[in-house]
Amino acid sequence: MDKSVSLRVVAAPRAAEFDVILAADDGPGATASLGPLPDRDALRSVFDRNADEADRRAAGDSLHRALFREGVAEGWNALRQHATPDDPMRAVLTIEPPELRSLPWELLWHQGTWLWRDSAVLLRRGLVGEARKVDPEFGPRRVLVIVATPADDEQLLAEQELAVLSGLLEELPGRAHVEVLDCPQSPVELCEAIEELKPHVLHFIGHGMPRPGDGGAELAFSSPGGHEWRLTADEVPHLSEWRPGLVVLNACRTAAADPADWVGGIAHAFLDAGTRAVVSMQADIESPVAVVFAESFYTFLIDGHPVDRCVNATRQALGRLPEKTGAWALPVLLTRSEPDAVLPRILPNPEGAGADAMLRHKQYVDLRRFVGRVEERRKAWWALDDPRDPDVTTRKPVLVISGQSQSEQEKTGKTWLANWCLGTWFLRGHHVISVDLAEKLVVPGHGSRPSPRNKDWLAVLRMIRQEATSAERLCSLPKDAFGDFNSELNRLAAGGPGVVEGVPHAEEDEWLSFNDDVGHADERKSAIMDAFVQTLRRAAGGRPLVLALDHADTVMGESLSRELYEGLIRPIAYGRAEPLRLVIVAPDKTVRLIIPDRDSHMIGRVQVGDFKQSQLMRLARIYSHRLGCKPDAMTMRILDGISKQPAEHFDVNFFQVMTPYVTQWKDAAKAQEFG
């Protein structure tokens, strides 16, 4: 249908009266006077605890009879009759008189139907949409969640909502990157977080209230230490230079504020400041309802649906709740652009692949249980590929991911972090090669060699080639991409010259060991390394190619610090091997041995360690959601007892270790494995 309709309520030339103007993008319009309305305070009270469904239907029927009269009703019915859920009509309701804006228009009721829950008519409030769309870009969606008040009670809305958001949005890398700012101490701290991440979506969890004195809207912030401050509607335009495309105010009373104030509402303030769409609440929202709202809304949003369809689907989900409180009508969607132009369209990678492509590979499927590490994820991802300014040339194309456990544990989550980054880079259009150097090298016809703990530089090159051409990997190069290199390797390893022009040469590796006893050994090694790097550069075809070497500590130290460093790491670090990028994953002690001080300024570094004990309950909820369950009372008692242990940190394998011993987790993990 692709039809857009606008309904505008405006002040009429006649004193104390209003007109309704209907306009369609391809049809005649109509104008009628707004019909009589019941007492406005009574209309606004339909979400109070003592109101029931009959009260809301009566209010919705009164609003419908007032809005749709005479020619407006006839024109609306004619336009609506051709709309279907598969081909819906879009309609924007603009309420210009400020005294009418806080009425519950979302309750429009007619002939047994709630109009705002009709999937054939996607209704929203706001302005007639701007035609200009934002440019498409690679993912992930960047989401900044602001928790305005401390969570003293572990059952508070914020913690449940965060578990839902992370579980939905971050189950696979590349879909969304979610960061949480807890209890910002000032507008400056809030501004810095927005400017640093430049989020597509700003999600606020907290409380909105009328400002004492003039009744204008404000958002309330407080810290665990008791410090309080307010963000008023007047301050919103000056909060930051960056304008998120979508702001979600999952807080009570933010849409209402002072009904007589045109710009007093926080939602309108964000819209007037340049945000393309705002979702806010027009009455108090209970915690369970807020969680259902977040789960439904973001499920549709992350799948790429326009924001009006996301809200419509969320209304239907809320309407199916057993408690008939009218919660489905609480969300207010305000837009200043077309709903499909609120957020940039996420591009597939050059092969047309999306996040589903990673579901065929265990190293990425396992990431659904990778929780936390938000800051480290961003630092590692942006070290090689900063999405905020993609035109800037990478300054440090070599990244080292190292780890040091505060509790002397062997594992710190380095591999998980590297795999998460690889998945993200893949979806952002990079060719990724993942090499686990702890695995054995397979020699055709001879099984595997050598043992995992003594690989030399040549074995490393062969392992890279093996993984780069494997059809079992997320990205694969053709085997003949290494044909010329194999010929160079065969001659130079044996002690002869490189490939001679015009002389036939083999394209298969003869698997010779490097002969150090023949002259010019260093020059031959250098030539082999250079041939290997040039092979990768040609195979990349101008597209960024990320090579990740996990468990680099399984390589002989001399090979790492000499041949591999001088022939592979250093050329990439100094930009002499574009478009190659390199990720080295190893313990701190290994990294210190291979990176000389003279080059440390050219290498990006991200270090991971244990989790802070204070994070345990939040991460446990997120982990539960990743398993597909909400922690029950027994699980919460177990975790609460552990969280109160006198320790500063817990190790990154805690959740995996505990899963077999927490019945709910064990059952959920088994169901997920065989589901």
XYZ file of C-alpha atoms in Angstrom:
675
model
C 0.000 0.000 0.000
C 2.849 2.363 0.928
C 0.332 5.063 1.861
C 0.957 7.793 4.441
C -1.853 9.677 6.114
C -1.722 12.603 8.501
C -4.253 13.737 11.069
C -3.669 17.201 12.523
C -5.550 18.705 15.424
C -5.155 22.487 15.242
C -6.608 25.556 16.878
C -9.637 26.724 14.885
C -10.316 30.342 13.942
C -13.357 30.048 16.181
C -12.621 30.809 19.821
C -11.984 27.828 22.098
C -12.514 25.342 19.272
C -10.280 22.957 17.344
C -10.245 21.498 13.840
C -9.104 18.096 12.580
C -7.357 18.056 9.199
C -6.997 14.787 7.277
C -4.444 14.586 4.462
C -3.171 11.678 2.357
C -0.140 11.611 0.093
C -2.202 10.543 -2.925
C -5.777 11.532 -2.214
C -8.118 14.355 -1.260
C -8.104 15.737 2.256
C -10.879 16.767 4.600
C -11.461 19.082 7.531
C -13.953 18.816 10.376
C -14.309 20.342 13.790
C -13.061 18.386 16.791
C -16.042 17.020 18.644
C -16.786 17.584 22.318
C -14.536 15.845 24.820
C -15.272 14.662 28.360
C -13.505 16.226 31.307
C -9.789 16.160 30.445
C -8.676 15.242 33.951
C -11.038 12.274 33.834
C -9.543 11.178 30.517
C -6.036 11.358 31.944
C -7.023 9.244 34.952
C -7.816 6.092 32.949
C -4.376 4.615 33.735
C -4.829 5.015 37.487
C -4.980 1.855 39.567
C -8.688 2.219 40.273
C -9.606 2.504 36.552
C -10.762 -0.567 34.619
C -11.168 -1.675 31.003
C -14.650 -0.198 30.793
C -13.265 3.206 31.749
C -10.592 2.952 29.072
C -13.056 1.853 26.399
C -15.343 4.737 27.272
C -12.437 7.173 27.073
C -11.275 5.686 23.776
C -14.763 5.846 22.309
C -15.099 9.518 23.318
C -11.748 10.362 21.751
C -12.663 8.503 18.550
C -16.031 10.263 18.204
C -14.324 13.620 18.730
C -11.513 12.976 16.238
C -13.395 11.291 13.389
C -16.389 13.328 12.275
C -18.080 14.203 9.001
C -15.671 14.344 6.045
C -12.682 13.307 8.166
C -14.477 10.106 9.197
C -15.508 9.363 5.611
C -12.023 9.989 4.245
C -10.367 7.932 6.990
C -12.673 4.954 6.438
C -12.063 5.063 2.688
C -8.313 5.073 3.156
C -8.325 2.399 5.834
C -10.428 -0.174 3.992
C -7.568 -1.189 1.698
C -4.965 -1.565 4.462
C -3.816 -5.029 5.563
C -1.206 -6.253 8.066
C 1.032 -7.215 5.145
C 0.485 -3.869 3.429
C -0.345 -1.421 6.223
C -1.313 2.224 6.109
C 0.928 4.598 8.052
C -0.696 7.469 9.914
C 0.771 10.265 12.002
C -1.329 12.124 14.554
C -0.129 15.672 15.225
C -1.680 17.379 18.241
C -0.744 21.049 18.045
C -2.766 22.496 20.964
C -0.615 21.774 24.028
C -3.619 21.329 26.298
C -4.741 18.314 24.241
C -1.395 16.631 23.901
C -1.457 14.718 27.184
C -4.796 13.049 26.461
C -4.575 9.252 25.978
C -5.059 9.232 22.195
C -3.503 5.760 22.091
C -6.803 4.443 23.524
C -8.860 5.254 20.404
C -11.666 2.646 20.401
C -14.241 2.008 17.692
C -16.612 -0.864 17.025
C -14.820 -3.271 19.323
C -11.309 -2.441 18.096
C -8.383 -0.568 19.619
C -7.082 1.402 16.630
C -3.511 1.632 17.922
C -3.299 -2.160 18.177
C -4.453 -2.686 14.591
C -1.489 -4.084 12.629
C -3.065 -2.852 9.381
C -2.801 0.792 10.496
C 0.518 1.874 11.989
C -0.276 4.936 14.077
C 2.198 7.283 15.681
C 2.336 10.797 17.047
C 4.592 13.617 15.914
C 5.220 15.587 12.762
C 4.760 14.684 9.119
C 7.917 12.726 8.384
C 10.986 14.112 6.714
C 11.659 12.321 3.433
C 15.447 12.217 3.863
C 16.803 8.886 5.056
C 20.041 8.320 6.906
C 22.793 6.607 4.954
C 23.065 2.834 5.449
C 26.073 1.565 7.366
C 27.637 -1.570 8.730
C 26.566 -2.706 12.201
C 26.467 -3.220 15.039
C 23.741 -0.945 16.347
C 25.231 1.057 19.188
C 22.944 1.250 22.229
C 23.677 3.299 25.350
C 21.564 2.433 28.387
C 21.373 5.031 31.151
C 20.401 3.701 34.584
C 19.471 6.845 36.472
C 19.157 5.540 40.021
C 21.039 2.897 42.035
C 19.577 -0.612 42.185
C 19.399 -1.244 45.930
C 16.836 -3.994 45.424
C 18.170 -6.746 43.152
C 14.681 -7.227 41.728
C 14.490 -3.674 40.411
C 13.366 -2.943 36.894
C 16.778 -1.826 35.667
C 18.502 -5.157 36.307
C 15.757 -7.214 34.696
C 15.592 -4.843 31.756
C 19.359 -4.938 31.265
C 19.311 -8.730 31.199
C 16.648 -8.644 28.483
C 18.490 -6.030 26.434
C 21.817 -7.837 26.541
C 20.242 -11.225 25.954
C 18.390 -10.049 22.874
C 20.844 -7.628 21.354
C 24.211 -9.215 22.111
C 23.530 -12.918 21.706
C 25.622 -12.858 18.535
C 28.391 -10.401 17.692
C 27.734 -7.757 15.106
C 24.015 -7.244 15.812
C 24.301 -4.665 18.575
C 26.796 -3.277 21.044
C 25.224 -2.315 24.372
C 26.929 -0.151 26.977
C 25.507 0.772 30.370
C 26.143 3.988 32.275
C 25.117 3.562 35.899
C 24.038 6.638 37.842
C 25.937 9.406 36.017
C 27.074 12.002 38.522
C 26.435 15.042 36.333
C 25.347 16.209 32.879
C 29.040 16.297 31.977
C 29.464 12.564 32.621
C 26.296 11.814 30.673
C 27.444 13.988 27.774
C 30.882 12.349 27.674
C 29.327 8.875 27.460
C 27.061 9.929 24.587
C 29.862 11.645 22.679
C 32.224 8.691 23.179
C 29.888 5.942 21.975
C 27.750 8.017 19.587
C 24.819 5.639 20.072
C 22.129 4.988 17.515
C 19.764 4.317 20.431
C 19.737 6.047 23.821
C 17.697 4.026 26.336
C 16.849 5.645 29.655
C 15.718 3.654 32.710
C 14.535 5.704 35.658
C 11.957 8.242 36.700
C 10.507 11.316 35.069
C 8.635 13.920 37.068
C 7.257 17.448 36.879
C 9.732 20.117 37.947
C 8.761 21.868 41.195
C 7.402 25.328 40.636
C 6.564 25.419 36.928
C 5.602 21.784 36.293
C 8.009 21.285 33.398
C 9.352 17.786 32.838
C 12.691 16.537 34.116
C 14.577 13.269 34.480
C 15.835 12.455 37.959
C 19.332 11.080 38.640
C 20.862 9.886 41.894
C 24.017 8.067 42.962
C 24.630 5.382 45.594
C 26.208 8.129 47.723
C 23.026 10.179 47.695
C 24.032 12.868 45.180
C 21.036 13.985 43.118
C 20.576 16.114 40.021
C 17.960 16.731 37.357
C 17.954 16.947 33.573
C 15.247 19.356 32.482
C 13.610 19.594 29.089
C 15.267 22.970 28.549
C 18.707 21.356 28.975
C 18.176 18.487 26.532
C 19.206 20.438 23.366
C 22.521 21.329 25.016
C 23.266 17.878 26.415
C 25.547 16.748 23.568
C 26.440 17.438 19.963
C 25.562 13.873 18.960
C 21.891 13.208 18.276
C 20.797 9.575 18.663
C 18.323 8.528 16.002
C 16.071 6.938 18.625
C 15.565 7.761 22.298
C 13.637 5.335 24.510
C 12.438 6.777 27.816
C 11.319 3.715 29.744
C 10.398 5.895 32.674
C 7.116 6.935 34.177
C 5.371 10.217 33.406
C 7.903 11.438 30.852
C 5.311 11.933 28.130
C 2.800 13.788 30.269
C 4.681 16.405 32.300
C 2.744 19.657 32.108
C 0.018 19.275 29.460
C -0.082 23.041 28.962
C 3.607 23.272 28.067
C 4.419 22.789 24.331
C 8.110 21.975 24.831
C 7.964 20.979 28.482
C 7.906 17.216 27.932
C 11.253 15.450 27.840
C 10.104 13.467 24.807
C 9.301 16.598 22.817
C 12.571 18.156 23.953
C 14.583 15.311 22.404
C 12.472 15.506 19.252
C 12.933 19.265 18.953
C 16.689 18.839 19.489
C 16.995 16.655 16.385
C 16.286 13.094 17.505
C 14.204 11.387 14.832
C 11.972 9.342 17.132
C 11.231 9.082 20.841
C 9.349 6.363 22.687
C 8.158 7.454 26.125
C 5.558 6.441 28.711
C 2.426 8.454 29.457
C 1.842 6.934 32.900
C 3.599 4.854 35.537
C 4.842 1.555 34.119
C 5.209 -1.496 36.338
C 8.484 -3.406 36.264
C 7.129 -6.632 34.691
C 5.400 -4.596 31.978
C 8.557 -2.591 31.301
C 10.494 -5.825 30.799
C 7.899 -7.171 28.343
C 7.981 -3.828 26.534
C 11.776 -3.945 26.192
C 11.801 -7.589 25.103
C 9.169 -7.165 22.403
C 10.305 -3.755 21.150
C 13.970 -4.677 20.757
C 13.195 -8.083 19.255
C 11.578 -6.315 16.321
C 14.039 -3.420 16.235
C 17.137 -5.625 16.001
C 15.506 -7.537 13.133
C 15.388 -4.295 11.165
C 11.699 -3.384 11.361
C 10.651 0.299 11.202
C 10.059 1.849 14.588
C 6.272 2.186 14.160
C 5.940 -1.531 13.442
C 8.122 -2.272 16.489
C 5.821 -0.260 18.743
C 2.698 -1.764 17.163
C 3.981 -5.298 17.758
C 4.887 -4.324 21.315
C 1.366 -3.046 21.952
C -0.008 -6.394 20.838
C 2.403 -8.247 23.140
C 1.429 -6.041 26.087
C -2.246 -6.473 25.216
C -1.892 -10.242 25.606
C -0.799 -9.933 29.242
C -3.369 -11.442 31.621
C -3.621 -8.267 33.699
C -5.907 -5.825 31.862
C -4.333 -2.542 32.926
C -4.176 -0.792 29.572
C -0.385 -1.082 29.661
C -0.302 -1.558 25.877
C -1.390 2.094 25.489
C 1.357 3.516 27.729
C 4.088 3.795 25.045
C 3.923 7.059 23.112
C 5.810 7.062 19.805
C 6.791 10.536 18.623
C 8.561 10.963 15.285
C 9.893 13.761 13.134
C 10.918 11.499 10.243
C 9.415 8.560 8.429
C 9.548 5.473 10.691
C 11.869 3.584 8.332
C 14.289 6.543 8.331
C 14.844 6.725 12.095
C 17.899 4.456 12.148
C 20.385 3.664 9.395
C 19.772 0.459 7.504
C 22.398 -2.124 8.448
C 24.374 -3.313 5.445
C 25.245 -6.977 4.894
C 28.914 -7.767 4.415
C 30.246 -7.936 0.809
C 29.145 -11.575 0.459
C 25.651 -10.642 1.580
C 26.090 -12.556 4.842
C 24.500 -11.574 8.124
C 24.752 -12.734 11.721
C 23.034 -16.033 10.844
C 26.140 -17.065 8.894
C 28.003 -17.419 12.190
C 25.517 -19.949 13.540
C 27.275 -22.647 11.500
C 30.527 -22.180 13.414
C 30.910 -23.283 17.021
C 33.464 -20.629 17.967
C 30.816 -17.975 17.284
C 27.777 -19.898 18.532
C 29.521 -20.243 21.903
C 29.610 -16.449 22.167
C 25.970 -16.384 23.253
C 27.355 -17.207 26.708
C 30.026 -14.505 26.537
C 28.884 -11.849 29.028
C 30.427 -8.634 30.277
C 33.651 -7.127 28.921
C 31.750 -4.156 27.452
C 34.620 -1.685 27.618
C 37.169 -4.228 26.398
C 34.910 -5.183 23.477
C 34.680 -1.598 22.308
C 38.395 -0.908 22.720
C 39.389 -4.054 20.838
C 36.825 -3.609 18.058
C 37.634 0.074 17.555
C 41.390 -0.482 17.686
C 41.255 -1.840 14.136
C 37.935 -0.440 12.929
C 36.412 2.681 14.516
C 32.811 2.951 13.232
C 32.446 6.579 14.282
C 34.806 7.735 11.531
C 35.339 4.950 8.983
C 37.342 7.203 6.647
C 40.211 7.522 9.112
C 43.117 5.226 8.248
C 43.806 2.675 10.960
C 46.690 3.984 13.028
C 47.411 0.767 14.894
C 46.614 -2.174 12.619
C 48.134 -4.631 15.118
C 46.151 -5.434 18.258
C 47.404 -7.498 21.188
C 44.797 -9.079 23.472
C 46.489 -10.209 26.657
C 45.306 -11.336 30.057
C 46.267 -11.400 33.701
C 44.022 -13.026 36.308
C 43.806 -11.318 39.699
C 42.993 -14.710 41.242
C 45.777 -16.569 39.441
C 43.389 -18.387 37.109
C 44.733 -19.726 33.832
C 41.918 -18.350 31.669
C 40.820 -14.727 31.393
C 38.484 -14.752 28.382
C 41.015 -13.620 25.762
C 39.782 -16.089 23.150
C 36.139 -15.122 23.640
C 36.991 -11.461 23.220
C 39.003 -12.153 20.064
C 36.203 -14.273 18.577
C 33.609 -11.596 19.384
C 35.743 -9.024 17.570
C 36.248 -11.333 14.591
C 32.501 -11.834 14.261
C 31.942 -8.089 14.443
C 34.635 -7.312 11.869
C 33.232 -10.013 9.578
C 29.796 -8.400 9.608
C 31.419 -5.026 8.999
C 32.878 -6.243 5.718
C 36.298 -7.552 6.764
C 37.741 -10.881 5.650
C 38.680 -12.717 8.857
C 41.148 -15.573 9.343
C 41.095 -17.209 12.764
C 44.049 -19.427 13.661
C 44.270 -21.359 16.919
C 47.986 -22.024 17.246
C 47.326 -24.526 20.032
C 45.917 -26.912 17.424
C 48.140 -29.301 15.503
C 49.343 -28.687 11.989
C 47.992 -31.247 9.517
C 50.497 -32.463 6.917
C 48.856 -34.108 3.878
C 49.464 -37.841 4.027
C 51.382 -37.630 7.300
C 48.810 -36.702 9.939
C 49.598 -33.804 12.255
C 52.879 -32.250 13.358
C 54.604 -30.847 15.342
C 53.385 -30.892 18.930
C 51.339 -27.820 19.913
C 53.991 -26.385 22.240
C 56.968 -26.011 19.920
C 55.826 -24.513 16.642
C 58.441 -22.596 14.745
C 57.823 -19.663 12.417
C 57.408 -21.867 9.347
C 54.825 -24.062 11.057
C 52.909 -20.891 11.935
C 52.835 -19.786 8.288
C 51.597 -23.203 7.245
C 48.893 -23.126 9.920
C 47.728 -19.727 8.703
C 47.567 -21.055 5.148
C 45.716 -24.150 6.360
C 43.036 -22.122 8.159
C 42.834 -19.404 5.497
C 41.877 -21.942 2.816
C 39.670 -24.194 4.950
C 36.083 -24.431 3.743
C 35.089 -25.039 7.370
C 35.873 -21.456 8.376
C 33.707 -18.343 8.320
C 35.825 -16.879 5.518
C 37.843 -18.939 3.055
C 40.437 -18.091 0.424
C 40.874 -20.288 -2.671
C 43.670 -22.823 -2.260
C 45.424 -21.591 -5.386
C 45.836 -18.184 -3.723
C 48.999 -19.616 -2.147
C 50.356 -21.253 -5.325
C 53.128 -18.723 -5.964
C 54.032 -18.652 -2.288
C 54.337 -22.439 -2.193
C 56.779 -22.299 -5.096
C 58.868 -19.626 -3.361
C 58.797 -21.633 -0.156
C 59.911 -24.879 -1.820
C 62.994 -23.234 -3.353
C 63.977 -20.924 -0.502
C 63.501 -23.492 2.281
C 65.853 -25.886 0.497
C 68.479 -23.202 0.052
C 67.956 -22.269 -3.590
C 66.929 -18.940 -5.090
C 63.337 -17.830 -5.309
C 61.080 -18.491 -8.272
C 62.777 -17.677 -11.568
C 60.708 -16.052 -14.303
C 59.932 -18.449 -17.161
C 60.883 -21.544 -15.192
C 57.940 -23.890 -14.455
C 57.251 -24.206 -10.755
C 55.042 -26.378 -8.572
C 52.052 -24.933 -6.731
C 51.976 -27.478 -3.901
C 54.014 -27.264 -0.720
C 56.704 -29.976 -0.615
C 56.759 -29.649 3.180
C 60.497 -29.177 3.451
C 62.051 -28.014 6.680
C 64.018 -24.801 6.469
C 67.702 -25.511 5.839
C 69.700 -23.194 8.088
C 72.990 -24.726 6.976
C 72.843 -23.244 3.495
C 74.070 -19.692 2.979
C 72.042 -16.507 3.288
C 69.609 -18.088 5.728
C 68.372 -14.750 7.098
C 67.810 -13.346 3.606
C 65.887 -16.471 2.595
C 63.712 -16.299 5.706
C 62.989 -12.658 4.997
C 62.063 -13.503 1.408
C 59.686 -16.244 2.562
C 58.016 -13.914 5.042
C 57.686 -11.185 2.427
C 56.201 -13.615 -0.108
C 53.671 -14.748 2.499
C 52.624 -11.198 3.393
C 52.286 -10.243 -0.273
C 50.157 -13.333 -0.880
C 47.735 -12.264 1.837
C 47.665 -8.712 0.495
C 46.796 -9.886 -3.009
C 44.151 -12.269 -1.698
C 42.525 -9.446 0.290
C 41.796 -7.559 -2.919
C 41.764 -4.210 -1.155
C 39.299 -5.398 1.483
C 40.521 -5.281 5.119
C 41.822 -8.720 6.093
C 42.095 -9.506 9.794
C 44.418 -12.333 10.808
C 43.976 -13.497 14.416
C 46.639 -15.695 16.035
C 45.223 -17.228 19.202
C 47.423 -18.967 21.787
C 50.553 -17.297 20.434
C 52.345 -18.595 23.531
C 52.457 -22.040 21.859
C 55.022 -20.723 19.370
C 58.725 -20.882 20.148
C 59.804 -17.591 21.682
C 62.694 -17.129 19.267
C 60.415 -17.560 16.256
C 57.949 -15.048 17.659
C 60.506 -12.392 18.462
C 62.585 -12.817 15.310
C 61.118 -14.198 12.076
C 57.442 -13.605 12.842
C 57.978 -10.242 14.456
C 60.286 -8.827 11.804
C 58.501 -10.408 8.842
C 54.828 -10.232 9.834
C 54.054 -8.194 12.950
C 56.287 -5.188 12.331
C 55.393 -4.600 8.658
C 51.678 -4.653 9.481
C 52.141 -2.422 12.537
C 53.944 0.238 10.505
C 51.363 0.225 7.708
C 53.612 -1.432 5.137
C 51.187 -4.314 4.516
C 47.823 -2.683 3.842
C 45.058 -3.834 4.024
C 46.232 -6.463 6.529
C 45.326 -6.304 10.221
C 46.760 -8.582 12.890
C 45.430 -9.722 16.267
C 47.762 -11.544 18.660
C 46.181 -13.346 21.612
C 48.565 -14.383 24.374
C 49.239 -14.084 28.117
C 50.949 -10.942 29.371
C 54.277 -12.674 29.914
C 54.432 -13.753 26.260
C 53.551 -10.297 24.977
C 56.298 -8.686 27.037
C 58.858 -10.956 25.373
C 57.926 -10.281 21.756
C 57.059 -6.551 21.599
C 60.200 -4.405 21.899
C 59.894 -1.058 23.635
C 60.836 0.806 20.463
C 57.659 -0.391 18.737
C 55.198 -0.473 21.633
C 53.635 2.841 20.551
C 52.580 1.237 17.258
C 50.728 -1.681 18.868
C 47.176 -1.518 20.223
C 46.691 -3.230 23.577
C 43.643 -4.586 25.390
C 44.076 -6.508 28.636
C 41.437 -8.661 30.305
C 41.307 -10.071 33.807
C 38.780 -11.360 36.318
C 35.319 -9.873 36.839
C 34.640 -7.609 39.793
C 32.555 -9.259 42.496
C 30.099 -6.342 42.342
C 29.199 -7.373 38.777
C 28.191 -10.930 39.649
C 24.416 -10.518 40.034
C 24.004 -8.392 36.913
C 26.105 -10.734 34.790
C 24.294 -13.756 36.243
C 20.953 -12.366 35.087
C 22.369 -11.694 31.644
C 23.859 -15.194 31.510
C 20.479 -16.670 32.486
C 18.775 -14.796 29.686
C 21.397 -16.024 27.218
C 20.479 -19.557 28.301
C 16.840 -18.720 27.658
C 15.599 -18.584 31.236
C 14.792 -16.082 33.962
C 16.585 -16.944 37.224
C 14.163 -18.517 39.692
C 14.170 -18.124 43.469
C 16.533 -21.055 44.051
C 19.041 -19.777 41.494
C 18.882 -16.287 42.986
C 19.524 -17.604 46.496
C 22.599 -19.499 45.319
C 23.977 -16.507 43.440
C 23.169 -14.062 46.216
C 25.120 -16.167 48.683
C 28.123 -16.316 46.370
C 27.986 -12.579 45.662
C 28.328 -11.841 49.383
C 31.563 -13.781 49.723
C 34.503 -11.616 50.896
C 36.247 -11.443 47.532
C 37.016 -8.608 45.135
C 36.956 -10.669 41.939
C 35.587 -13.866 40.422
C 37.051 -15.650 37.430
C 35.603 -15.521 33.927
C 34.764 -19.238 33.846
C 32.501 -18.937 36.889
C 29.244 -19.261 34.946
C 30.418 -22.210 32.853
C 31.752 -23.972 35.961
C 28.529 -23.347 37.903
C 26.135 -24.345 35.115
C 26.147 -28.119 35.919
C 25.479 -27.341 39.605
C 22.630 -24.834 39.187
C 19.658 -26.971 38.195
C 17.889 -24.267 36.230
C 21.032 -23.415 34.264
C 21.856 -27.081 33.641
C 18.382 -27.767 32.232
C 18.377 -24.590 30.132
C 21.840 -25.299 28.735
C 20.830 -28.835 27.791
C 17.663 -27.588 26.087
C 19.662 -24.957 24.229
C 22.232 -27.503 23.095
C 19.640 -29.883 21.666
C 17.053 -27.290 20.685
